[in-house]
Amino acid sequence: MWMLVPVAFALKMLSVFLQPLGSVWSSLGTLFLQLRAASWLAGGERNRLLQGRREAGEPSRVEGEGGGDLPTTPTSVNYHFTRQCNYKCGFCFHTAKTSFVLPLEEAKRGLLMLKEAGMEKINFSGGEPFLQDRGEYLGRLVKFCKQELQLPSVSIVSNGSLIRESWFQKYGEYLDILAISCDSFDEQVNVLIGRGQGKKNHVENLQKLRTWCKEYRVAFKINSVINRFNVDEDMKEQINALNPVRWKVFQCLIIEGENSGEDALREAERFVISDEEFEAFLDRLKDVSCLVPESNQKMRDSYLILDEYMRFLNCRNGRKDPSKSILDVGVEEAIKFSGFDEKMFLKRGGKYVWSKADLKLDW
């Protein structure tokens, strides 16, 4: 019996210590719950602030607590899923340096990640995007983005030479905008630039595509690169006749490693025009209502560009420096190295009415 006394004493002492310890754990638990609630409320406030800035057309990168920034939202993304092309435009700044194309399901996985990060518009480009699997690869991505991801806007930039009416019949309903590259309405100038196709006429094909876009309810857009060979051309009459929703006019841009330098596949120096020449071209065409001009200054850093590996390309140093792939590190981490100037994106009118459901076109 006497041996039980120390045991009882020890249990009594343990209970004395456990009472304040239990009180401490209870306090810590309450504090943890309060901190978690505060963090959730702060996160909600930051998300509401980000959404409000998007709706107001303001940059999503804003000063937050502790000097940090909200992550850049990939609102509009240009996915160059292939570098291969059937044209040889002398000023091309995204050349055929690889033949790589992601497996379809991997491309879809990356597009889903971009949608979850806030993407509203995807633009497919190249290279020539209709070259891969005769347009089937592209068509499946277009359908996936519109039908499954339900993106407000899905668009394509193409030279138009490989598009067939059967593609519109199969995938046209899922496409909002088709932009066709056309730098001249003089076929001899197109040949000088590198858009020649032998017996095929680039300008005649443009008119056929315009007709198909109207028939299959796809908004029609024209992209033109103004360079040494077309800077004096008056395109007003032809543009007004085609009546695109937008006529995007770019100043010829030099990118080291793409169209300039030892490792480049093109030599674009002979195509370059001065800022003054570009402004003079725009001044002559200022009455064209659909004209959307982009100088080198506006263009260089105001696009989110994904290459064939789904890496963001940073053009701030006059060349294309890739981030790590979003498939490996996620969108938020990769986009930090994109060099994206969101203020310039908004200033150049990068966000516009880009869904055909909202364009209210007279089909």
JSON list of N, CA and C in Angstrom, two decimals, residues 76 78 221 246 248 250 292-295 297-304 340-352 354:
[
{"chain": "A", "resi": 76, "resn": "SER", "atom": "N", "xyz": [-4.81, 37.91, -71.70]},
{"chain": "A", "resi": 76, "resn": "SER", "atom": "CA", "xyz": [-4.76, 37.59, -73.13]},
{"chain": "A", "resi": 76, "resn": "SER", "atom": "C", "xyz": [-3.41, 36.96, -73.45]},
{"chain": "A", "resi": 78, "resn": "ASN", "atom": "N", "xyz": [-0.87, 34.78, -76.25]},
{"chain": "A", "resi": 78, "resn": "ASN", "atom": "CA", "xyz": [-0.57, 34.38, -77.63]},
{"chain": "A", "resi": 78, "resn": "ASN", "atom": "C", "xyz": [0.27, 33.10, -77.59]},
{"chain": "A", "resi": 221, "resn": "LYS", "atom": "N", "xyz": [-10.34, 39.72, -89.39]},
{"chain": "A", "resi": 221, "resn": "LYS", "atom": "CA", "xyz": [-9.35, 40.72, -89.01]},
{"chain": "A", "resi": 221, "resn": "LYS", "atom": "C", "xyz": [-8.17, 40.62, -89.99]},
{"chain": "A", "resi": 246, "resn": "ARG", "atom": "N", "xyz": [-11.03, 44.66, -87.36]},
{"chain": "A", "resi": 246, "resn": "ARG", "atom": "CA", "xyz": [-9.82, 45.37, -86.96]},
{"chain": "A", "resi": 246, "resn": "ARG", "atom": "C", "xyz": [-8.76, 45.19, -88.05]},
{"chain": "A", "resi": 248, "resn": "LYS", "atom": "N", "xyz": [-4.95, 45.54, -87.86]},
{"chain": "A", "resi": 248, "resn": "LYS", "atom": "CA", "xyz": [-3.79, 45.73, -86.99]},
{"chain": "A", "resi": 248, "resn": "LYS", "atom": "C", "xyz": [-2.57, 46.00, -87.86]},
{"chain": "A", "resi": 250, "resn": "PHE", "atom": "N", "xyz": [1.39, 46.82, -87.83]},
{"chain": "A", "resi": 250, "resn": "PHE", "atom": "CA", "xyz": [2.61, 46.76, -87.04]},
{"chain": "A", "resi": 250, "resn": "PHE", "atom": "C", "xyz": [3.77, 47.43, -87.77]},
{"chain": "A", "resi": 292, "resn": "VAL", "atom": "N", "xyz": [-5.80, 49.92, -86.35]},
{"chain": "A", "resi": 292, "resn": "VAL", "atom": "CA", "xyz": [-5.24, 49.81, -84.99]},
{"chain": "A", "resi": 292, "resn": "VAL", "atom": "C", "xyz": [-3.72, 49.75, -85.13]},
{"chain": "A", "resi": 293, "resn": "PRO", "atom": "N", "xyz": [-3.03, 50.89, -84.96]},
{"chain": "A", "resi": 293, "resn": "PRO", "atom": "CA", "xyz": [-1.58, 50.92, -85.19]},
{"chain": "A", "resi": 293, "resn": "PRO", "atom": "C", "xyz": [-0.78, 50.47, -83.97]},
{"chain": "A", "resi": 294, "resn": "GLU", "atom": "N", "xyz": [0.36, 49.82, -84.24]},
{"chain": "A", "resi": 294, "resn": "GLU", "atom": "CA", "xyz": [1.28, 49.44, -83.16]},
{"chain": "A", "resi": 294, "resn": "GLU", "atom": "C", "xyz": [2.72, 49.69, -83.59]},
{"chain": "A", "resi": 295, "resn": "SER", "atom": "N", "xyz": [3.32, 50.67, -82.96]},
{"chain": "A", "resi": 295, "resn": "SER", "atom": "CA", "xyz": [4.73, 50.96, -83.18]},
{"chain": "A", "resi": 295, "resn": "SER", "atom": "C", "xyz": [5.59, 49.93, -82.46]},
{"chain": "A", "resi": 297, "resn": "GLN", "atom": "N", "xyz": [7.57, 50.47, -80.04]},
{"chain": "A", "resi": 297, "resn": "GLN", "atom": "CA", "xyz": [7.50, 50.76, -78.60]},
{"chain": "A", "resi": 297, "resn": "GLN", "atom": "C", "xyz": [6.28, 50.11, -77.97]},
{"chain": "A", "resi": 298, "resn": "LYS", "atom": "N", "xyz": [5.15, 50.18, -78.64]},
{"chain": "A", "resi": 298, "resn": "LYS", "atom": "CA", "xyz": [3.93, 49.59, -78.11]},
{"chain": "A", "resi": 298, "resn": "LYS", "atom": "C", "xyz": [3.96, 48.07, -78.16]},
{"chain": "A", "resi": 299, "resn": "MET", "atom": "N", "xyz": [4.59, 47.54, -79.18]},
{"chain": "A", "resi": 299, "resn": "MET", "atom": "CA", "xyz": [4.50, 46.10, -79.46]},
{"chain": "A", "resi": 299, "resn": "MET", "atom": "C", "xyz": [5.44, 45.26, -78.60]},
{"chain": "A", "resi": 300, "resn": "ARG", "atom": "N", "xyz": [6.64, 45.75, -78.36]},
{"chain": "A", "resi": 300, "resn": "ARG", "atom": "CA", "xyz": [7.73, 44.90, -77.87]},
{"chain": "A", "resi": 300, "resn": "ARG", "atom": "C", "xyz": [7.41, 44.13, -76.58]},
{"chain": "A", "resi": 301, "resn": "ASP", "atom": "N", "xyz": [6.86, 44.81, -75.56]},
{"chain": "A", "resi": 301, "resn": "ASP", "atom": "CA", "xyz": [6.67, 44.17, -74.26]},
{"chain": "A", "resi": 301, "resn": "ASP", "atom": "C", "xyz": [5.21, 44.01, -73.85]},
{"chain": "A", "resi": 302, "resn": "SER", "atom": "N", "xyz": [4.28, 44.31, -74.76]},
{"chain": "A", "resi": 302, "resn": "SER", "atom": "CA", "xyz": [2.88, 44.36, -74.37]},
{"chain": "A", "resi": 302, "resn": "SER", "atom": "C", "xyz": [2.10, 43.10, -74.76]},
{"chain": "A", "resi": 303, "resn": "TYR", "atom": "N", "xyz": [2.82, 42.05, -75.14]},
{"chain": "A", "resi": 303, "resn": "TYR", "atom": "CA", "xyz": [2.19, 40.77, -75.48]},
{"chain": "A", "resi": 303, "resn": "TYR", "atom": "C", "xyz": [2.71, 39.68, -74.55]},
{"chain": "A", "resi": 304, "resn": "LEU", "atom": "N", "xyz": [1.79, 38.84, -74.08]},
{"chain": "A", "resi": 304, "resn": "LEU", "atom": "CA", "xyz": [2.20, 37.63, -73.38]},
{"chain": "A", "resi": 304, "resn": "LEU", "atom": "C", "xyz": [2.34, 36.52, -74.42]},
{"chain": "A", "resi": 340, "resn": "PHE", "atom": "N", "xyz": [6.38, 41.13, -69.24]},
{"chain": "A", "resi": 340, "resn": "PHE", "atom": "CA", "xyz": [5.12, 41.69, -69.72]},
{"chain": "A", "resi": 340, "resn": "PHE", "atom": "C", "xyz": [4.86, 43.07, -69.12]},
{"chain": "A", "resi": 341, "resn": "ASP", "atom": "N", "xyz": [4.56, 44.03, -69.99]},
{"chain": "A", "resi": 341, "resn": "ASP", "atom": "CA", "xyz": [4.22, 45.39, -69.58]},
{"chain": "A", "resi": 341, "resn": "ASP", "atom": "C", "xyz": [2.70, 45.54, -69.68]},
{"chain": "A", "resi": 342, "resn": "GLU", "atom": "N", "xyz": [2.04, 45.31, -68.55]},
{"chain": "A", "resi": 342, "resn": "GLU", "atom": "CA", "xyz": [0.58, 45.30, -68.56]},
{"chain": "A", "resi": 342, "resn": "GLU", "atom": "C", "xyz": [0.00, 46.69, -68.81]},
{"chain": "A", "resi": 343, "resn": "LYS", "atom": "N", "xyz": [0.69, 47.72, -68.35]},
{"chain": "A", "resi": 343, "resn": "LYS", "atom": "CA", "xyz": [0.23, 49.09, -68.60]},
{"chain": "A", "resi": 343, "resn": "LYS", "atom": "C", "xyz": [0.23, 49.39, -70.10]},
{"chain": "A", "resi": 344, "resn": "MET", "atom": "N", "xyz": [1.28, 48.98, -70.79]},
{"chain": "A", "resi": 344, "resn": "MET", "atom": "CA", "xyz": [1.33, 49.20, -72.24]},
{"chain": "A", "resi": 344, "resn": "MET", "atom": "C", "xyz": [0.29, 48.35, -72.97]},
{"chain": "A", "resi": 345, "resn": "PHE", "atom": "N", "xyz": [0.04, 47.13, -72.45]},
{"chain": "A", "resi": 345, "resn": "PHE", "atom": "CA", "xyz": [-1.00, 46.26, -73.01]},
{"chain": "A", "resi": 345, "resn": "PHE", "atom": "C", "xyz": [-2.34, 46.99, -73.00]},
{"chain": "A", "resi": 346, "resn": "LEU", "atom": "N", "xyz": [-2.67, 47.63, -71.89]},
{"chain": "A", "resi": 346, "resn": "LEU", "atom": "CA", "xyz": [-3.93, 48.35, -71.79]},
{"chain": "A", "resi": 346, "resn": "LEU", "atom": "C", "xyz": [-3.91, 49.64, -72.60]},
{"chain": "A", "resi": 347, "resn": "LYS", "atom": "N", "xyz": [-2.75, 50.31, -72.62]},
{"chain": "A", "resi": 347, "resn": "LYS", "atom": "CA", "xyz": [-2.62, 51.57, -73.35]},
{"chain": "A", "resi": 347, "resn": "LYS", "atom": "C", "xyz": [-2.80, 51.37, -74.85]},
{"chain": "A", "resi": 348, "resn": "ARG", "atom": "N", "xyz": [-2.27, 50.28, -75.38]},
{"chain": "A", "resi": 348, "resn": "ARG", "atom": "CA", "xyz": [-2.39, 50.03, -76.83]},
{"chain": "A", "resi": 348, "resn": "ARG", "atom": "C", "xyz": [-3.75, 49.45, -77.21]},
{"chain": "A", "resi": 349, "resn": "GLY", "atom": "N", "xyz": [-4.64, 49.31, -76.24]},
{"chain": "A", "resi": 349, "resn": "GLY", "atom": "CA", "xyz": [-5.97, 48.78, -76.54]},
{"chain": "A", "resi": 349, "resn": "GLY", "atom": "C", "xyz": [-5.99, 47.27, -76.63]},
{"chain": "A", "resi": 350, "resn": "GLY", "atom": "N", "xyz": [-5.11, 46.62, -75.85]},
{"chain": "A", "resi": 350, "resn": "GLY", "atom": "CA", "xyz": [-5.01, 45.16, -75.89]},
{"chain": "A", "resi": 350, "resn": "GLY", "atom": "C", "xyz": [-6.28, 44.46, -75.45]},
{"chain": "A", "resi": 351, "resn": "LYS", "atom": "N", "xyz": [-7.06, 45.13, -74.60]},
{"chain": "A", "resi": 351, "resn": "LYS", "atom": "CA", "xyz": [-8.34, 44.55, -74.18]},
{"chain": "A", "resi": 351, "resn": "LYS", "atom": "C", "xyz": [-9.46, 45.31, -74.89]},
{"chain": "A", "resi": 352, "resn": "TYR", "atom": "N", "xyz": [-10.21, 44.59, -75.73]},
{"chain": "A", "resi": 352, "resn": "TYR", "atom": "CA", "xyz": [-11.26, 45.20, -76.53]},
{"chain": "A", "resi": 352, "resn": "TYR", "atom": "C", "xyz": [-12.44, 44.23, -76.60]},
{"chain": "A", "resi": 354, "resn": "TRP", "atom": "N", "xyz": [-13.77, 41.36, -77.83]},
{"chain": "A", "resi": 354, "resn": "TRP", "atom": "CA", "xyz": [-13.10, 40.29, -78.58]},
{"chain": "A", "resi": 354, "resn": "TRP", "atom": "C", "xyz": [-13.91, 39.00, -78.68]}
]
